[in-house]
Tab-separated table of C-alpha atoms in Angstrom:
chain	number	residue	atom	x	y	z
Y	16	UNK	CA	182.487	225.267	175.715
Y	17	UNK	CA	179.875	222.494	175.628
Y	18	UNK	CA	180.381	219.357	177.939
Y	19	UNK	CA	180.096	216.172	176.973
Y	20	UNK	CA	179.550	212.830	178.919
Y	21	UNK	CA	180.810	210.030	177.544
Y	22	UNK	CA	179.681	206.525	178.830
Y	23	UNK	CA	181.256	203.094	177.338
Y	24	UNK	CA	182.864	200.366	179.790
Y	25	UNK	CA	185.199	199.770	176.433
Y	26	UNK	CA	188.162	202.237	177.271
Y	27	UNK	CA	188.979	202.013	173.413
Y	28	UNK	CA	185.688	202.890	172.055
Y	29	UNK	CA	185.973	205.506	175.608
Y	30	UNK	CA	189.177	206.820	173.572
Y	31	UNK	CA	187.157	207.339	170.183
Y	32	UNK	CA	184.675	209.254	171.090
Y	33	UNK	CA	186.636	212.006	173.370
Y	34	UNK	CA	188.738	212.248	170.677
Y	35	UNK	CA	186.612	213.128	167.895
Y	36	UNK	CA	184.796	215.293	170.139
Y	37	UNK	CA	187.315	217.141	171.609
Y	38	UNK	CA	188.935	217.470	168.212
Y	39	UNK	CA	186.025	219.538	166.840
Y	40	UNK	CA	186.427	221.645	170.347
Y	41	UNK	CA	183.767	219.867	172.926
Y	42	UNK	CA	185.053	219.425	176.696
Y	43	UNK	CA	184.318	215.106	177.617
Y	44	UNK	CA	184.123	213.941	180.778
Y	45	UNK	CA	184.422	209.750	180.761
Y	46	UNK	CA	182.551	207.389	182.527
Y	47	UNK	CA	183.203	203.394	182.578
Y	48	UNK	CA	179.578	202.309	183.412
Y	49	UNK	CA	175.648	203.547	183.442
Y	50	UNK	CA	176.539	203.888	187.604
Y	51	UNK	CA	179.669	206.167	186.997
Y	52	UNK	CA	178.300	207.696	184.287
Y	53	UNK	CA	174.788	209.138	187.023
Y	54	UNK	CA	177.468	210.025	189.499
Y	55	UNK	CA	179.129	212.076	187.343
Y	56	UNK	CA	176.482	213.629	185.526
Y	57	UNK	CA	175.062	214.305	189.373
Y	58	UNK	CA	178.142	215.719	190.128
Y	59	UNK	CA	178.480	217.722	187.249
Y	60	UNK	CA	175.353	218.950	184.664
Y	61	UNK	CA	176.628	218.187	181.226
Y	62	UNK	CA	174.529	219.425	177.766
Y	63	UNK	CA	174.696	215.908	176.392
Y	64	UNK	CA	174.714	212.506	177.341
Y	65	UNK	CA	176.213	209.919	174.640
Y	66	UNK	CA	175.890	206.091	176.460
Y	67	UNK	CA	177.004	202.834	175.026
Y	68	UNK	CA	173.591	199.832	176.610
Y	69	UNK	CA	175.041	196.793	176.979
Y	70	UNK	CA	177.814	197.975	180.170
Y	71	UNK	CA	178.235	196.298	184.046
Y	72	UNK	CA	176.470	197.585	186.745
Y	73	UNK	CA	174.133	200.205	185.379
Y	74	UNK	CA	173.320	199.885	181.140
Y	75	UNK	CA	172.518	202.647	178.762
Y	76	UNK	CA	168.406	202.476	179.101
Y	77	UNK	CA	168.726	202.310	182.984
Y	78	UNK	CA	171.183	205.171	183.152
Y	79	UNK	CA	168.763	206.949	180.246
Y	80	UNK	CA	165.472	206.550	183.104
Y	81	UNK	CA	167.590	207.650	186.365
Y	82	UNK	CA	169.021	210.655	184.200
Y	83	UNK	CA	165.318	211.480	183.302
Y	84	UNK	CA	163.693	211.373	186.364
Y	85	UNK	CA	166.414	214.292	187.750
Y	86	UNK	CA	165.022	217.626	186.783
Y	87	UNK	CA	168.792	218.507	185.493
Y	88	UNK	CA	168.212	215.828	182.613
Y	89	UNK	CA	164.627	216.520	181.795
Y	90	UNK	CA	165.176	217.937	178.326
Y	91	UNK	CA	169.607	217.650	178.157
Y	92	UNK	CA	170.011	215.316	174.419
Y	93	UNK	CA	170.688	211.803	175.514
Y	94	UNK	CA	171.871	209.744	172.463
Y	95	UNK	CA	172.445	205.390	172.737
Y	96	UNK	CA	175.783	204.660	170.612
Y	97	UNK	CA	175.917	200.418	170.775
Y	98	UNK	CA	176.020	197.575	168.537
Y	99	UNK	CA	172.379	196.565	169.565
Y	100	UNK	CA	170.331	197.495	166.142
Y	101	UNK	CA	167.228	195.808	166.972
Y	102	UNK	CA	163.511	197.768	166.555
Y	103	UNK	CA	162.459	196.296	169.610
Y	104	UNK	CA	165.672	197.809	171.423
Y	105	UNK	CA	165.250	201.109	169.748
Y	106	UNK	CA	161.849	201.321	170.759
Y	107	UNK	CA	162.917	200.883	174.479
Y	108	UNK	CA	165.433	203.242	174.229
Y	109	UNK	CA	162.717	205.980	173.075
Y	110	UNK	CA	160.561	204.965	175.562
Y	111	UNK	CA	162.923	205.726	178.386
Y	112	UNK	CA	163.327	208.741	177.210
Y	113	UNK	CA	166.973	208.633	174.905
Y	114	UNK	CA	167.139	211.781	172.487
Y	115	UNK	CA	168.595	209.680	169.343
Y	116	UNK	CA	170.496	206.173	168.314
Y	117	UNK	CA	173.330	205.425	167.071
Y	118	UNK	CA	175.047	201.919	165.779
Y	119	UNK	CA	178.643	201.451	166.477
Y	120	UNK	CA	181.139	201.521	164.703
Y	121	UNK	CA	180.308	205.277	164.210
Y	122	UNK	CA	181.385	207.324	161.266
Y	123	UNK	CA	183.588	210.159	163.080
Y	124	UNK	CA	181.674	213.033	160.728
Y	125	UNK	CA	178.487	211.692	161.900
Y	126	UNK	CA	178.625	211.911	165.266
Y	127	UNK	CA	179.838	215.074	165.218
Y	128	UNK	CA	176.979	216.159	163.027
Y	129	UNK	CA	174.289	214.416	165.377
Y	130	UNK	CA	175.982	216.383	168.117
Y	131	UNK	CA	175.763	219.093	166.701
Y	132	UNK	CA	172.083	218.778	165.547
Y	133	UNK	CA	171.087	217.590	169.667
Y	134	UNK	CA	173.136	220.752	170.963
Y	135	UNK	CA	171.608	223.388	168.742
V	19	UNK	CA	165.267	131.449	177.599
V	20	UNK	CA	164.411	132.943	174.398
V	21	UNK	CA	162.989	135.789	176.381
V	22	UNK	CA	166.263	136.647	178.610
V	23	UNK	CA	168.465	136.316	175.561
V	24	UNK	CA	166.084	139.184	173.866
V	25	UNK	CA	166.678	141.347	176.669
V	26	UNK	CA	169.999	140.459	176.816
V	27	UNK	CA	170.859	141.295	173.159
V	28	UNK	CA	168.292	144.724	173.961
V	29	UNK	CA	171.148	145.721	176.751
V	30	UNK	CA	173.452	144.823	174.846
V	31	UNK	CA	172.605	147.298	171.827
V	32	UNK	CA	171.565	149.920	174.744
V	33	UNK	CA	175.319	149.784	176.110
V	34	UNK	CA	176.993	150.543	172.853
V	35	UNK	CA	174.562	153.505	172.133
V	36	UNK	CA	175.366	154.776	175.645
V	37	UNK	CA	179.414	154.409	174.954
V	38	UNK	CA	179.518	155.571	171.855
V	39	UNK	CA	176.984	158.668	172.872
V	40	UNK	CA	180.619	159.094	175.486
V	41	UNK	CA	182.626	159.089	172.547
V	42	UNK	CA	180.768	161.596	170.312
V	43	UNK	CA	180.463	163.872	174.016
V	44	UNK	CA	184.242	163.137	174.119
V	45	UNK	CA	185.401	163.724	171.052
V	46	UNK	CA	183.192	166.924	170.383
V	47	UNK	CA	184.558	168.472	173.786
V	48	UNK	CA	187.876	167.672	172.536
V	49	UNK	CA	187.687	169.946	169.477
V	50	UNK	CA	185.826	172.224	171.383
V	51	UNK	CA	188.700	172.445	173.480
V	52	UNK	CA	191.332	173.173	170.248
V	53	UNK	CA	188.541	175.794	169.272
V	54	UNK	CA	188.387	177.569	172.640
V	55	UNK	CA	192.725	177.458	172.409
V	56	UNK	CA	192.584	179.211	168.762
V	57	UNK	CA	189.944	182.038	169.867
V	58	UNK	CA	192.479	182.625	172.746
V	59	UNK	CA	194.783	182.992	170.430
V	60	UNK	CA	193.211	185.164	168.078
V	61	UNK	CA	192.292	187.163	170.755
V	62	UNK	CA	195.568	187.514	172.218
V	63	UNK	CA	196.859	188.691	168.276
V	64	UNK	CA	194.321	190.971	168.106
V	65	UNK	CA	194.497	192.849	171.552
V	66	UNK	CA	198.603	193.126	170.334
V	67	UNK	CA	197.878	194.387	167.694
V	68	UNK	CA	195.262	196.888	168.870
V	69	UNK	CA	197.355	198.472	171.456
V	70	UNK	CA	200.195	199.193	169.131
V	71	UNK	CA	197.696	200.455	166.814
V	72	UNK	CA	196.255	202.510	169.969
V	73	UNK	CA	199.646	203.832	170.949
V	74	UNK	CA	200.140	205.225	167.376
V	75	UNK	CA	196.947	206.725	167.392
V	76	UNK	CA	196.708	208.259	170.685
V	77	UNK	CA	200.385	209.934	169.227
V	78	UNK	CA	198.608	211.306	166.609
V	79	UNK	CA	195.619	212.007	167.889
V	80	UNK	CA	197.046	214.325	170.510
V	81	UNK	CA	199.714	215.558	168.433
V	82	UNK	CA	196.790	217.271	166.289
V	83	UNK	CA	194.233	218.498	169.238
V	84	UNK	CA	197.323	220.479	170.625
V	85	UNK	CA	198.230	221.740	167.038
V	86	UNK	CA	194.273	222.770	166.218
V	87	UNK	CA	194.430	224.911	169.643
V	88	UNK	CA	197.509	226.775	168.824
V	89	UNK	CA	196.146	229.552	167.276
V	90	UNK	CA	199.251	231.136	165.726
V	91	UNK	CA	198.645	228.645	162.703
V	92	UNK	CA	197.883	230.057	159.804
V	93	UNK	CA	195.322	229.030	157.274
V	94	UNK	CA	197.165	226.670	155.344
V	95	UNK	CA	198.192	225.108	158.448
V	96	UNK	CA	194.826	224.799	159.581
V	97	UNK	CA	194.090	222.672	156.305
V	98	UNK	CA	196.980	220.817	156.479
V	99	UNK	CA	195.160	219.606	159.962
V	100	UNK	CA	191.891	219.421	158.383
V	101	UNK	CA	193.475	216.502	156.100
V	102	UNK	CA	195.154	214.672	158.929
V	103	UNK	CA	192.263	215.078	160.765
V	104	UNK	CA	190.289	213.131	158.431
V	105	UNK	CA	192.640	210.393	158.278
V	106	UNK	CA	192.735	209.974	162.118
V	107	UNK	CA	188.704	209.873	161.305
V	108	UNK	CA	189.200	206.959	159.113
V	109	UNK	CA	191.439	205.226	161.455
V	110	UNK	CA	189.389	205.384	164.460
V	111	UNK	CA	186.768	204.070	162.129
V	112	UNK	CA	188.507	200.912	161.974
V	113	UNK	CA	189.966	200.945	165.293
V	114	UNK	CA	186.357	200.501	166.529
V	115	UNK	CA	186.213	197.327	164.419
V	116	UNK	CA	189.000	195.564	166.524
V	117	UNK	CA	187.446	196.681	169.527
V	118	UNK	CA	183.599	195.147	168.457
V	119	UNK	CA	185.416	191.648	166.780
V	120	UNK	CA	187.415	191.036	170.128
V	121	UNK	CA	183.804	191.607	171.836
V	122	UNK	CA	182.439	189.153	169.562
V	123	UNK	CA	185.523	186.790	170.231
V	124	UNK	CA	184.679	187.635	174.042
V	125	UNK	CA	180.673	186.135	173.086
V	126	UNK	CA	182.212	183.371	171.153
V	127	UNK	CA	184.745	181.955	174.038
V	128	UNK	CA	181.704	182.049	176.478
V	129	UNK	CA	179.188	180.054	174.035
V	130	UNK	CA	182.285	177.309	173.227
V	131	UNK	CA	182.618	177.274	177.268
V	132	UNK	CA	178.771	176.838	178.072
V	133	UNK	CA	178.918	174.127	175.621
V	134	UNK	CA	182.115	172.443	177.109
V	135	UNK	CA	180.555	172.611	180.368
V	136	UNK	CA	177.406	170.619	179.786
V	137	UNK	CA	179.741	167.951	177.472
V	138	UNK	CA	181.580	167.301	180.367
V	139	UNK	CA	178.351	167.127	182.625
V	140	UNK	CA	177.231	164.466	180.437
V	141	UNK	CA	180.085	162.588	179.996
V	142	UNK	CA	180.143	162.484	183.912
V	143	UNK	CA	176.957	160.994	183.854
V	144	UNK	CA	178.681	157.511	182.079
V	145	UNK	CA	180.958	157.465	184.890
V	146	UNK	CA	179.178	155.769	187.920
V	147	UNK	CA	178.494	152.167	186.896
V	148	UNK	CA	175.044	151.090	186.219
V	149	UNK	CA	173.388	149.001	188.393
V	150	UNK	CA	171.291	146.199	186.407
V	151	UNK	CA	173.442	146.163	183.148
V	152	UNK	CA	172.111	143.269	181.806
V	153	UNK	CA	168.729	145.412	181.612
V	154	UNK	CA	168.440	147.689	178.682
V	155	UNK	CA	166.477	150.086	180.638
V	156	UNK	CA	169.203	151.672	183.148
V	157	UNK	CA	171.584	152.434	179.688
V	158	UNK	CA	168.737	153.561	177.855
V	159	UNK	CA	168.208	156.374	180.635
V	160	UNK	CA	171.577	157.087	180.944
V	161	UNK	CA	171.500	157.784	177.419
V	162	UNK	CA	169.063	160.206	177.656
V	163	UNK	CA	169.807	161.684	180.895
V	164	UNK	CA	173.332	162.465	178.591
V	165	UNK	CA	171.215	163.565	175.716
V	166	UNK	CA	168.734	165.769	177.905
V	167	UNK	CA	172.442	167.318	179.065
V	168	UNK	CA	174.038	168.276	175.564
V	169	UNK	CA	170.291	169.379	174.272
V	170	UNK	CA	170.424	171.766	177.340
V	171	UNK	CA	173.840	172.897	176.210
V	172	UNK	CA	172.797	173.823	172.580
V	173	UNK	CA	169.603	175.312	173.703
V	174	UNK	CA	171.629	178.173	176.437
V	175	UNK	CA	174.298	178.893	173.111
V	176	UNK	CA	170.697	179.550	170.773
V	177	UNK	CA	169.887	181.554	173.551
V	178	UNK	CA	173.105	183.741	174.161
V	179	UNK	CA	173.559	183.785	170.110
V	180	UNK	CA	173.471	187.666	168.800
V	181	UNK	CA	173.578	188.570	165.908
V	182	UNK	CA	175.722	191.700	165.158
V	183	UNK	CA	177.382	190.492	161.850
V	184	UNK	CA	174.441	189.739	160.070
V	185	UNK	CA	172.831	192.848	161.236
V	186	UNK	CA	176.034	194.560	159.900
V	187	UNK	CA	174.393	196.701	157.398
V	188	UNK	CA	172.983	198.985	160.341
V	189	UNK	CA	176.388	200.022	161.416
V	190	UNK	CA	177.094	203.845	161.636
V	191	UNK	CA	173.025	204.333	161.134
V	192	UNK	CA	171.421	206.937	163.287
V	193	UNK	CA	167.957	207.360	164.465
V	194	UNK	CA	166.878	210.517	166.138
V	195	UNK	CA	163.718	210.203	167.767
């Protein structure tokens, strides 16, 4: 069974996306910031890293450039889900190394077929 | 003479533009004040009805996970999921929603807060009295010392403004690099 980390300091949006993942048979671990969310993933290797940016203490691009700079993490899929939709954002988040982005509020069947597309 | 009454009649004019620059700070904060009450509000509606929404979900939600892993069901059982399953899809579709609009009530409440903040500043600025006030000068710069002040204010809300609803047509889009 695949492991998922799950990073969002919204415990609703937290909620969403271990549901729809474990529904379709993935094991989530959550995490309520980009600082939890490196201790965990330290403490655990996961096979894919989905991480909301805009979050206290540690946000989605920072957590993206620790996670890469671990061997673990060099090549596990790392994919942004936030509201921010800009180019310029995007562009940062490829930079730092994310695998994929997606806007919230995401479509249930298409995060599960992203995930499934990353994990393959 | 005809000089001193000039500047007379100039502070004059400069101390009514001064107190009624206080009343437009005043009565602006004022309704800023009713709006910041109503966003509570709203808020406080929506996070209600969120959580009951939540409760009923989570209900569902694990009702179905610990159906889909009992694997005595049969295949017309294991549709019958399928179809709930797609509902609870839909739901959590929308649940999402109320989570990003109290967010953007959250942005909102700190932008009418900023703004309250420098009103007040600037109506504090009438308070001490001014020390020539038969000169135009000292109400003139109070005047703009108050302007400077709600200028400031506007300029930190253009720079916190986002702008997720009119970017709403990227929601749900994915880019895989």
């Amino acid at each position: 069974m695949k492991t998922i980390l799950a990073v969002d300091d919204s415990a609703t949006m937290r909620e969403m996306v271990t549901f729809v993942l474990e529904s379709a048979g993935y094991r989530v671990i959550e995490a309520e910031d980009g600082a939890q969310g490196l201790d965990r993933a330290t403490a655990q290797n996961v096979d894919l890293v989905i991480t909301d940016q805009n979050m206290p203490n540690m946000d989605g691009l920072t957590l993206v450039r620790s996670l890469r700079e671990l061997r673990d993490y060099k090549s596990v899929p790392i994919l942004l889900l936030t509201t921010e939709s800009s180019d310029s954002m995007k562009s940062q988040g490829r930079a730092a190394g994310a695998t994929g982005w997606l806007v919230k509020p995401f479509d249930p069947a298409t995060l599960l077929e992203v995930v499934q597309k990353v994990l393959r | 003479m005809e000089r001193t009454e000039t500047g007379t009649t100039d502070a004059r004019d400069a101390a009514q533009a001064a107190d009624l620059l206080v009343t437009v700070a005043t009565t602006l904060n004022e309704r800023l004040a009713v709006t910041a009450g109503e966003l509570a509000r709203s808020q406080t509606l929506l996070r209600e009805a969120s959580n009951e929404l939540m409760t009923a979900f989570r209900g569902a939600a694990d009702r179905i996970v610990a159906a889909q892993r009992d694997e005595g069901a049969g295949p017309e059982k294991s549709a019958e999921y399928g179809l709930v399953l797609d509902h609870l899809y839909r739901a959590c579709q929308h649940l999402q929603s109320h989570d990003l609009v109290n967010q953007l009530i959250d942005a909102q409440k700190l932008r009418v807060d900023k703004m309250r903040e420098k009103l007040a500043q600037a109506i504090s600025l009438a308070a001490p009295p001014v020390v020539r006030p038969d000169q135009a000068e000292p109400w003139i710069e109070r005047s703009r010392a108050m302007l400077d002040c709600i200028v400031a204010g506007i300029q930190q809300i253009d720079q916190d403004a986002r702008a997720p609803l009119g970017e709403k047509h990227h929601a749900g889009s994915v880019d895989l690099f």
